[in-house]
PDB file of C-alpha atoms in Angstrom:
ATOM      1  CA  UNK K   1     -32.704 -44.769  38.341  1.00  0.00           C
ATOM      2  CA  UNK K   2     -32.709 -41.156  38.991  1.00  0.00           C
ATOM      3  CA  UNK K   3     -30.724 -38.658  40.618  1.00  0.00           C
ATOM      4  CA  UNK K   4     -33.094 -38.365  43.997  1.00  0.00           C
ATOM      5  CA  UNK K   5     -32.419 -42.514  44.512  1.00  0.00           C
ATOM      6  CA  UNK K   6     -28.776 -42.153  43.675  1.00  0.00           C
ATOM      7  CA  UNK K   7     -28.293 -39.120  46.150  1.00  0.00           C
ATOM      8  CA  UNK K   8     -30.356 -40.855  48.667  1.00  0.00           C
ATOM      9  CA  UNK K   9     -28.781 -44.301  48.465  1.00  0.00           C
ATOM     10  CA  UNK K  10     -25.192 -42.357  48.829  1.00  0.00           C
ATOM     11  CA  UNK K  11     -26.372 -40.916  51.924  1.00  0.00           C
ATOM     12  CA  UNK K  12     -27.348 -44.287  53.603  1.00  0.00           C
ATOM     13  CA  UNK K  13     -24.428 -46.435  52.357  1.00  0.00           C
ATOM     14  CA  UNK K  14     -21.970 -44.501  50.657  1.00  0.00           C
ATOM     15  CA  UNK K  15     -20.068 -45.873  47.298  1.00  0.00           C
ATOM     16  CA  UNK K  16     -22.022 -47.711  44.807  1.00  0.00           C
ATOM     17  CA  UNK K  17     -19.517 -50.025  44.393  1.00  0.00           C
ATOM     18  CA  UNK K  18     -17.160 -52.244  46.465  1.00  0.00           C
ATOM     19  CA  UNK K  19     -15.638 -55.629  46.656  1.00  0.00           C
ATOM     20  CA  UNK K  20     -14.923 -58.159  49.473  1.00  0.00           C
ATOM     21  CA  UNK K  21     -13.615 -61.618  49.729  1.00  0.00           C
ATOM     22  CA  UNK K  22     -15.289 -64.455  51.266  1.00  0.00           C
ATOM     23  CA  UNK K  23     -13.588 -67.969  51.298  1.00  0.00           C
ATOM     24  CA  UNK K  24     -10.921 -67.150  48.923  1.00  0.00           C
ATOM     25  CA  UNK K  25     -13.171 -65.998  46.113  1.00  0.00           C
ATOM     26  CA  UNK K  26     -12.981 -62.055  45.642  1.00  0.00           C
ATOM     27  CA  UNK K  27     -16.436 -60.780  44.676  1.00  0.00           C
ATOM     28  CA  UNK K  28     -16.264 -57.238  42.936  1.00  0.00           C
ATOM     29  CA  UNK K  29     -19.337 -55.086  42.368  1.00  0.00           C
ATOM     30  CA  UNK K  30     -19.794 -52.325  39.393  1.00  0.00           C
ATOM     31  CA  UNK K  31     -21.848 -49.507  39.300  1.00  0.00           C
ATOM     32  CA  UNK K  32     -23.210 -49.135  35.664  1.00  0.00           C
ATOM     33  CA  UNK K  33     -25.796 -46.667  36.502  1.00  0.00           C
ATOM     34  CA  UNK K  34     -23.173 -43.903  36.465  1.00  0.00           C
ATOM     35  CA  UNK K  35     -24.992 -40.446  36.443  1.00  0.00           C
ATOM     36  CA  UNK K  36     -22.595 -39.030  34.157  1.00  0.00           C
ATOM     37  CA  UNK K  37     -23.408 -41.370  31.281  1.00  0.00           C
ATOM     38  CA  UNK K  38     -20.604 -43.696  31.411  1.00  0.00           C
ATOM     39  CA  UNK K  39     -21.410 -47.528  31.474  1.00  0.00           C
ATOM     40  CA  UNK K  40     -18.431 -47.736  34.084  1.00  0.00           C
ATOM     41  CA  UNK K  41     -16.350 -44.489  35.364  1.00  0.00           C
ATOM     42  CA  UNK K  42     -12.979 -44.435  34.817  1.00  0.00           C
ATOM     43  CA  UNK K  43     -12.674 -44.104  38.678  1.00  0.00           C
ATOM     44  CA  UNK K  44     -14.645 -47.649  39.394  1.00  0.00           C
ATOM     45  CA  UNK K  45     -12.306 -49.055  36.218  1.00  0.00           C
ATOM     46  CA  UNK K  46      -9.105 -47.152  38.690  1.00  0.00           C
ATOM     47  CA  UNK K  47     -10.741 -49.243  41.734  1.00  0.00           C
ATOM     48  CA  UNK K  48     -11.123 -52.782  40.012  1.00  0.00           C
ATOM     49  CA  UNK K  49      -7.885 -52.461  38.619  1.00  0.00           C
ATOM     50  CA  UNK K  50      -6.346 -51.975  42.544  1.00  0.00           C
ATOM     51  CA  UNK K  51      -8.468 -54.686  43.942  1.00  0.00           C
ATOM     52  CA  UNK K  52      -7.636 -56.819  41.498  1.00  0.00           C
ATOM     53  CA  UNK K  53      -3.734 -56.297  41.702  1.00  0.00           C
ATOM     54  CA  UNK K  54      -4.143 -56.021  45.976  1.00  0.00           C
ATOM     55  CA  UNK K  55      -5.456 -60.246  45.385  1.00  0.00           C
ATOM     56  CA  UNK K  56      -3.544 -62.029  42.920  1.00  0.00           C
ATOM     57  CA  UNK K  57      -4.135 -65.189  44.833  1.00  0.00           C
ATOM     58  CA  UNK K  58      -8.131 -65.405  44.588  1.00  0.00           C
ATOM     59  CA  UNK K  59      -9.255 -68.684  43.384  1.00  0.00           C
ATOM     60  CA  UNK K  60     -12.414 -67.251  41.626  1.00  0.00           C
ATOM     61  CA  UNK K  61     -13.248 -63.709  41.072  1.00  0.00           C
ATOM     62  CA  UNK K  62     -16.955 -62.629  40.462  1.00  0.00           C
ATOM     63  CA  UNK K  63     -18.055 -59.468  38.754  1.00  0.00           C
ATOM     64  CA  UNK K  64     -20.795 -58.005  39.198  1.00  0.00           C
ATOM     65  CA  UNK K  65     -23.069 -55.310  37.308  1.00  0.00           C
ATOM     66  CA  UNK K  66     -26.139 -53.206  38.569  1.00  0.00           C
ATOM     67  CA  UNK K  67     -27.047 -54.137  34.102  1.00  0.00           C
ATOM     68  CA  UNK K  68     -25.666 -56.137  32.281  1.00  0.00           C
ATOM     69  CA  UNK K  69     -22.470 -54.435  29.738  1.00  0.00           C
ATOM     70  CA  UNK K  70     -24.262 -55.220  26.205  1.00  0.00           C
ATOM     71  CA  UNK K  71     -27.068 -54.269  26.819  1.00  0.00           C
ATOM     72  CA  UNK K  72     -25.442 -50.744  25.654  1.00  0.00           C
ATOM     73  CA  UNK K  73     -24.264 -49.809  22.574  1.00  0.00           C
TER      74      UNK K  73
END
């Protein structure tokens, strides 16, 4: 929520988003806390278009959001 916790959370555990799949469901997490203003950067929207392309055969794909989308304006 502020640029101390965002600096201090990249330290411990690097990007603030990521995906993995677990029993043929691909689960993709979003940052939407972007300290730049953006909802979603254009390099997390670069990285869920690649992980979605790199698994085509998924059954179920889950994304996920730190807030929900519209919620904005």
């Amino acid at each position: 929520s502020n640029p101390v916790q965002r600096e201090v959370w990249a330290q411990r555990y690097g990007r603030v988003y990521h995906h993995f799949v677990y029993k043929d469901v691909l689960f993709l997490q979003l940052d939407s806390t972007s300290d730049h203003g953006e909802v979603v950067s254009d390099a997390q929207v670069a990285y869920a278009k690649e992980v979605l392309a790199a698994n085509p055969d998924v059954r179920w794909t889950y994304v996920f959001f730190h807030h929900p989308l519209w919620l904005y304006e």
